[in-house]
Amino acid sequence: MSILKLLDAAGLPPEERGFIEALLRVRNAYAHDIRFVDVRLIDLIMQRPDKSHLLKHLSAIKTYDEADLVQMYEKDSGFLRFCILDSAMRFLFFAYHLAAKHRTPTAAASH
């Protein structure tokens, strides 16, 4: 079973699932194509046909102008890293609460 199916089964919200899916796509691009070894993340994203999907889910910004957002990321790559870190923390928050919700009373008592 894939990680995405597990997350769906656990009840992860769609926007958090989108973040994990975007991370997997970026990870696969870097891991499976040596040409990307020295390519900045924003440059990799801009080369991809799914760039709008990646920008939306890695940024976790509800409303934005894509061209302006890309320009901000190109100017300050730390901003993109911050957005990804923010999304990762939100994912961990949901994962923790999903795990806590699905704990059995005996498992909770043993901790």
CSV table of N, CA and C in Angstrom, one decimal:
chain,number,residue,atom,x,y,z
A,1,MET,N,0.9,-1.2,0.0
A,1,MET,CA,0.0,0.0,0.0
A,1,MET,C,0.9,1.3,0.0
A,2,SER,N,0.5,2.2,-0.8
A,2,SER,CA,1.4,3.4,-0.9
A,2,SER,C,1.1,4.3,0.4
A,3,ILE,N,2.1,5.2,0.6
A,3,ILE,CA,2.0,6.1,1.7
A,3,ILE,C,0.8,7.0,1.5
A,4,LEU,N,0.4,7.4,0.3
A,4,LEU,CA,-0.7,8.3,0.1
A,4,LEU,C,-2.0,7.6,0.4
A,5,LYS,N,-2.1,6.3,0.1
A,5,LYS,CA,-3.3,5.5,0.4
A,5,LYS,C,-3.4,5.3,1.9
A,6,LEU,N,-2.3,5.1,2.6
A,6,LEU,CA,-2.3,5.1,4.1
A,6,LEU,C,-2.8,6.4,4.7
A,7,LEU,N,-2.3,7.5,4.2
A,7,LEU,CA,-2.7,8.8,4.7
A,7,LEU,C,-4.2,9.0,4.4
A,8,ASP,N,-4.7,8.6,3.3
A,8,ASP,CA,-6.1,8.8,3.0
A,8,ASP,C,-7.0,7.9,3.9
A,9,ALA,N,-6.5,6.7,4.1
A,9,ALA,CA,-7.3,5.8,5.0
A,9,ALA,C,-7.3,6.4,6.5
A,10,ALA,N,-6.2,7.1,6.9
A,10,ALA,CA,-6.1,7.6,8.2
A,10,ALA,C,-7.0,8.9,8.4
A,11,GLY,N,-7.4,9.4,7.2
A,11,GLY,CA,-8.3,10.6,7.3
A,11,GLY,C,-7.5,11.9,7.3
A,12,LEU,N,-6.3,11.9,6.7
A,12,LEU,CA,-5.6,13.2,6.5
A,12,LEU,C,-6.3,14.1,5.6
A,13,PRO,N,-6.4,15.4,6.0
A,13,PRO,CA,-7.1,16.4,5.1
A,13,PRO,C,-6.5,16.4,3.7
A,14,PRO,N,-7.3,16.7,2.7
A,14,PRO,CA,-6.8,16.7,1.3
A,14,PRO,C,-5.6,17.7,1.1
A,15,GLU,N,-5.6,18.9,1.7
A,15,GLU,CA,-4.5,19.8,1.5
A,15,GLU,C,-3.2,19.3,2.1
A,16,GLU,N,-3.3,18.5,3.2
A,16,GLU,CA,-2.1,17.9,3.7
A,16,GLU,C,-1.6,16.8,2.9
A,17,ARG,N,-2.5,16.0,2.3
A,17,ARG,CA,-2.2,14.9,1.4
A,17,ARG,C,-1.5,15.5,0.1
A,18,GLY,N,-2.0,16.7,-0.3
A,18,GLY,CA,-1.4,17.4,-1.5
A,18,GLY,C,0.0,17.8,-1.2
A,19,PHE,N,0.3,18.2,0.0
A,19,PHE,CA,1.7,18.5,0.4
A,19,PHE,C,2.6,17.3,0.3
A,20,ILE,N,2.2,16.2,0.8
A,20,ILE,CA,3.0,15.0,0.8
A,20,ILE,C,3.2,14.5,-0.6
A,21,GLU,N,2.1,14.6,-1.4
A,21,GLU,CA,2.2,14.2,-2.8
A,21,GLU,C,3.3,15.1,-3.6
A,22,ALA,N,3.2,16.4,-3.3
A,22,ALA,CA,4.2,17.3,-3.9
A,22,ALA,C,5.6,17.0,-3.5
A,23,LEU,N,5.8,16.7,-2.2
A,23,LEU,CA,7.1,16.4,-1.7
A,23,LEU,C,7.6,15.1,-2.4
A,24,LEU,N,6.8,14.1,-2.5
A,24,LEU,CA,7.2,12.9,-3.2
A,24,LEU,C,7.6,13.2,-4.7
A,25,ARG,N,6.9,14.0,-5.3
A,25,ARG,CA,7.2,14.3,-6.7
A,25,ARG,C,8.6,15.0,-6.8
A,26,VAL,N,8.8,16.0,-5.9
A,26,VAL,CA,10.1,16.7,-5.9
A,26,VAL,C,11.2,15.7,-5.6
A,27,ARG,N,11.0,14.9,-4.5
A,27,ARG,CA,12.0,14.0,-4.1
A,27,ARG,C,12.3,13.0,-5.2
A,28,ASN,N,11.3,12.5,-5.9
A,28,ASN,CA,11.5,11.6,-7.0
A,28,ASN,C,12.3,12.3,-8.2
A,29,ALA,N,12.0,13.5,-8.4
A,29,ALA,CA,12.7,14.2,-9.5
A,29,ALA,C,14.2,14.3,-9.2
A,30,TYR,N,14.5,14.7,-7.9
A,30,TYR,CA,15.9,14.8,-7.5
A,30,TYR,C,16.6,13.4,-7.4
A,31,ALA,N,15.9,12.4,-6.9
A,31,ALA,CA,16.5,11.1,-6.6
A,31,ALA,C,16.7,10.3,-7.9
A,32,HIS,N,15.9,10.6,-8.9
A,32,HIS,CA,15.9,9.7,-10.1
A,32,HIS,C,16.5,10.4,-11.4
A,33,ASP,N,17.0,11.6,-11.2
A,33,ASP,CA,17.6,12.3,-12.4
A,33,ASP,C,18.9,13.1,-11.9
A,34,ILE,N,20.0,12.5,-12.2
A,34,ILE,CA,21.3,13.1,-11.7
A,34,ILE,C,21.5,14.5,-12.2
A,35,ARG,N,20.8,14.9,-13.4
A,35,ARG,CA,21.0,16.2,-13.9
A,35,ARG,C,20.5,17.3,-13.0
A,36,PHE,N,19.6,16.9,-12.0
A,36,PHE,CA,19.1,17.9,-11.1
A,36,PHE,C,19.9,18.2,-9.8
A,37,VAL,N,21.1,17.5,-9.7
A,37,VAL,CA,21.8,17.6,-8.5
A,37,VAL,C,22.2,19.0,-8.1
A,38,ASP,N,22.5,19.9,-9.0
A,38,ASP,CA,22.8,21.3,-8.7
A,38,ASP,C,21.7,22.3,-9.0
A,39,VAL,N,20.5,21.8,-9.3
A,39,VAL,CA,19.4,22.7,-9.6
A,39,VAL,C,18.7,23.1,-8.4
A,40,ARG,N,18.5,24.4,-8.3
A,40,ARG,CA,17.7,25.0,-7.1
A,40,ARG,C,16.3,24.5,-7.2
A,41,LEU,N,15.7,24.3,-6.1
A,41,LEU,CA,14.3,23.8,-6.0
A,41,LEU,C,13.3,24.6,-6.9
A,42,ILE,N,13.4,25.9,-6.8
A,42,ILE,CA,12.4,26.7,-7.6
A,42,ILE,C,12.7,26.5,-9.1
A,43,ASP,N,13.9,26.3,-9.5
A,43,ASP,CA,14.3,26.1,-10.9
A,43,ASP,C,13.7,24.7,-11.3
A,44,LEU,N,13.9,23.7,-10.5
A,44,LEU,CA,13.3,22.4,-10.8
A,44,LEU,C,11.8,22.5,-10.9
A,45,ILE,N,11.2,23.2,-10.0
A,45,ILE,CA,9.7,23.3,-10.1
A,45,ILE,C,9.3,24.0,-11.4
A,46,MET,N,10.0,25.0,-11.8
A,46,MET,CA,9.6,25.8,-13.0
A,46,MET,C,9.8,25.0,-14.2
A,47,GLN,N,10.6,23.9,-14.2
A,47,GLN,CA,10.8,23.1,-15.4
A,47,GLN,C,9.8,22.0,-15.6
A,48,ARG,N,9.0,21.8,-14.6
A,48,ARG,CA,8.0,20.7,-14.6
A,48,ARG,C,6.6,21.1,-15.1
A,49,PRO,N,6.0,20.1,-15.7
A,49,PRO,CA,4.6,20.4,-16.2
A,49,PRO,C,3.6,20.5,-15.1
A,50,ASP,N,3.9,20.0,-13.9
A,50,ASP,CA,3.0,20.1,-12.8
A,50,ASP,C,3.4,21.2,-11.8
A,51,LYS,N,4.1,22.3,-12.3
A,51,LYS,CA,4.6,23.3,-11.5
A,51,LYS,C,3.5,24.0,-10.7
A,52,SER,N,2.3,24.2,-11.2
A,52,SER,CA,1.3,24.9,-10.5
A,52,SER,C,0.8,24.0,-9.3
A,53,HIS,N,0.7,22.7,-9.5
A,53,HIS,CA,0.4,21.8,-8.4
A,53,HIS,C,1.5,21.9,-7.3
A,54,LEU,N,2.7,21.8,-7.7
A,54,LEU,CA,3.8,21.8,-6.7
A,54,LEU,C,3.8,23.2,-6.0
A,55,LEU,N,3.7,24.3,-6.7
A,55,LEU,CA,3.7,25.6,-6.0
A,55,LEU,C,2.6,25.7,-5.0
A,56,LYS,N,1.4,25.3,-5.4
A,56,LYS,CA,0.2,25.3,-4.5
A,56,LYS,C,0.4,24.5,-3.2
A,57,HIS,N,0.9,23.3,-3.4
A,57,HIS,CA,1.0,22.4,-2.2
A,57,HIS,C,2.2,22.6,-1.4
A,58,LEU,N,3.3,23.0,-2.0
A,58,LEU,CA,4.5,23.3,-1.2
A,58,LEU,C,4.4,24.6,-0.5
A,59,SER,N,3.6,25.6,-1.0
A,59,SER,CA,3.6,26.9,-0.4
A,59,SER,C,2.5,27.0,0.7
A,60,ALA,N,1.5,26.3,0.6
A,60,ALA,CA,0.4,26.3,1.6
A,60,ALA,C,-0.1,27.7,1.8
A,61,ILE,N,-0.2,28.5,0.7
A,61,ILE,CA,-0.7,29.8,0.7
A,61,ILE,C,-2.1,29.7,-0.1
A,62,LYS,N,-3.1,30.1,0.6
A,62,LYS,CA,-4.5,30.0,0.0
A,62,LYS,C,-4.7,30.7,-1.3
A,63,THR,N,-4.4,32.0,-1.3
A,63,THR,CA,-4.6,32.8,-2.4
A,63,THR,C,-3.3,33.6,-2.8
A,64,TYR,N,-2.9,33.4,-4.1
A,64,TYR,CA,-1.7,34.0,-4.5
A,64,TYR,C,-1.7,34.2,-6.0
A,65,ASP,N,-0.9,35.1,-6.5
A,65,ASP,CA,-0.6,35.2,-8.0
A,65,ASP,C,0.6,34.4,-8.2
A,66,GLU,N,0.5,33.4,-9.1
A,66,GLU,CA,1.6,32.4,-9.3
A,66,GLU,C,2.9,33.1,-9.7
A,67,ALA,N,2.8,34.1,-10.7
A,67,ALA,CA,4.0,34.8,-11.2
A,67,ALA,C,4.7,35.6,-10.1
A,68,ASP,N,3.9,36.2,-9.2
A,68,ASP,CA,4.4,37.0,-8.1
A,68,ASP,C,5.1,36.1,-7.1
A,69,LEU,N,4.5,34.9,-6.8
A,69,LEU,CA,5.0,34.0,-5.9
A,69,LEU,C,6.3,33.4,-6.4
A,70,VAL,N,6.4,33.0,-7.6
A,70,VAL,CA,7.6,32.5,-8.2
A,70,VAL,C,8.7,33.6,-8.1
A,71,GLN,N,8.4,34.8,-8.4
A,71,GLN,CA,9.3,35.9,-8.3
A,71,GLN,C,9.9,36.1,-6.9
A,72,MET,N,9.0,36.0,-5.9
A,72,MET,CA,9.5,36.0,-4.5
A,72,MET,C,10.4,34.9,-4.2
A,73,TYR,N,10.1,33.7,-4.6
A,73,TYR,CA,10.9,32.5,-4.4
A,73,TYR,C,12.3,32.6,-5.1
A,74,GLU,N,12.3,33.2,-6.3
A,74,GLU,CA,13.5,33.3,-7.0
A,74,GLU,C,14.4,34.4,-6.3
A,75,LYS,N,13.8,35.4,-5.8
A,75,LYS,CA,14.5,36.4,-5.1
A,75,LYS,C,15.1,35.9,-3.7
A,76,ASP,N,14.3,35.2,-3.0
A,76,ASP,CA,14.6,34.7,-1.7
A,76,ASP,C,14.2,33.2,-1.5
A,77,SER,N,15.2,32.3,-1.8
A,77,SER,CA,14.9,30.9,-1.7
A,77,SER,C,14.6,30.4,-0.3
A,78,GLY,N,15.0,31.2,0.7
A,78,GLY,CA,14.6,30.9,2.1
A,78,GLY,C,13.1,31.0,2.3
A,79,PHE,N,12.4,31.8,1.6
A,79,PHE,CA,11.0,31.9,1.7
A,79,PHE,C,10.3,30.6,1.3
A,80,LEU,N,10.8,30.0,0.2
A,80,LEU,CA,10.2,28.7,-0.2
A,80,LEU,C,10.5,27.6,0.9
A,81,ARG,N,11.7,27.6,1.4
A,81,ARG,CA,12.1,26.7,2.4
A,81,ARG,C,11.2,26.9,3.6
A,82,PHE,N,11.0,28.1,4.0
A,82,PHE,CA,10.1,28.4,5.2
A,82,PHE,C,8.7,27.8,4.9
A,83,CYS,N,8.2,28.0,3.7
A,83,CYS,CA,6.8,27.5,3.4
A,83,CYS,C,6.8,26.0,3.5
A,84,ILE,N,7.8,25.4,3.0
A,84,ILE,CA,7.9,23.9,3.1
A,84,ILE,C,8.0,23.4,4.5
A,85,LEU,N,8.8,24.1,5.3
A,85,LEU,CA,8.9,23.8,6.7
A,85,LEU,C,7.6,24.0,7.5
A,86,ASP,N,6.9,25.1,7.2
A,86,ASP,CA,5.6,25.4,7.8
A,86,ASP,C,4.6,24.3,7.4
A,87,SER,N,4.6,23.8,6.2
A,87,SER,CA,3.7,22.8,5.8
A,87,SER,C,4.1,21.4,6.4
A,88,ALA,N,5.4,21.2,6.6
A,88,ALA,CA,5.8,19.9,7.2
A,88,ALA,C,5.4,19.9,8.7
A,89,MET,N,5.5,21.1,9.4
A,89,MET,CA,5.0,21.1,10.8
A,89,MET,C,3.5,20.9,10.9
A,90,ARG,N,2.8,21.5,9.9
A,90,ARG,CA,1.3,21.3,9.9
A,90,ARG,C,1.0,19.8,9.7
A,91,PHE,N,1.7,19.2,8.8
A,91,PHE,CA,1.5,17.7,8.5
A,91,PHE,C,1.8,16.9,9.8
A,92,LEU,N,2.9,17.2,10.5
A,92,LEU,CA,3.2,16.5,11.7
A,92,LEU,C,2.2,16.7,12.8
A,93,PHE,N,1.6,17.9,12.8
A,93,PHE,CA,0.5,18.2,13.8
A,93,PHE,C,-0.7,17.3,13.5
A,94,PHE,N,-1.1,17.2,12.2
A,94,PHE,CA,-2.2,16.4,11.8
A,94,PHE,C,-1.9,14.9,12.1
A,95,ALA,N,-0.7,14.5,11.7
A,95,ALA,CA,-0.3,13.1,11.9
A,95,ALA,C,-0.4,12.7,13.4
A,96,TYR,N,0.1,13.6,14.3
A,96,TYR,CA,0.1,13.3,15.7
A,96,TYR,C,-1.3,13.2,16.2
A,97,HIS,N,-2.2,14.1,15.8
A,97,HIS,CA,-3.6,14.1,16.2
A,97,HIS,C,-4.4,12.9,15.6
A,98,LEU,N,-4.0,12.5,14.4
A,98,LEU,CA,-4.7,11.3,13.9
A,98,LEU,C,-4.3,10.1,14.6
A,99,ALA,N,-3.0,10.0,14.9
A,99,ALA,CA,-2.5,8.8,15.7
A,99,ALA,C,-3.1,8.8,17.1
A,100,ALA,N,-3.2,10.0,17.7
A,100,ALA,CA,-3.8,10.0,19.1
A,100,ALA,C,-5.2,9.7,19.0
A,101,LYS,N,-5.9,10.1,18.0
A,101,LYS,CA,-7.4,9.8,17.9
A,101,LYS,C,-7.6,8.3,17.7
A,102,HIS,N,-6.7,7.6,17.0
A,102,HIS,CA,-6.9,6.2,16.7
A,102,HIS,C,-6.3,5.3,17.7
A,103,ARG,N,-5.7,5.8,18.8
A,103,ARG,CA,-5.1,5.0,19.8
A,103,ARG,C,-6.2,4.2,20.6
A,104,THR,N,-5.9,3.0,20.9
A,104,THR,CA,-6.8,2.2,21.7
A,104,THR,C,-6.6,2.6,23.2
A,105,PRO,N,-7.7,2.5,24.0
A,105,PRO,CA,-7.5,2.8,25.4
A,105,PRO,C,-6.4,2.1,26.1
A,106,THR,N,-6.2,0.8,25.8
A,106,THR,CA,-5.1,0.0,26.4
A,106,THR,C,-3.7,0.5,25.9
A,107,ALA,N,-3.6,0.9,24.7
A,107,ALA,CA,-2.3,1.4,24.2
A,107,ALA,C,-2.0,2.8,24.8
A,108,ALA,N,-3.1,3.6,25.0
A,108,ALA,CA,-2.8,4.9,25.7
A,108,ALA,C,-2.4,4.7,27.1
A,109,ALA,N,-3.0,3.7,27.8
A,109,ALA,CA,-2.7,3.5,29.2
A,109,ALA,C,-1.3,3.0,29.4
A,110,SER,N,-0.7,2.3,28.4
A,110,SER,CA,0.6,1.7,28.6
A,110,SER,C,1.7,2.8,28.4
A,111,HIS,N,1.4,4.0,27.9
A,111,HIS,CA,2.4,5.0,27.7
A,111,HIS,C,2.4,5.9,28.8
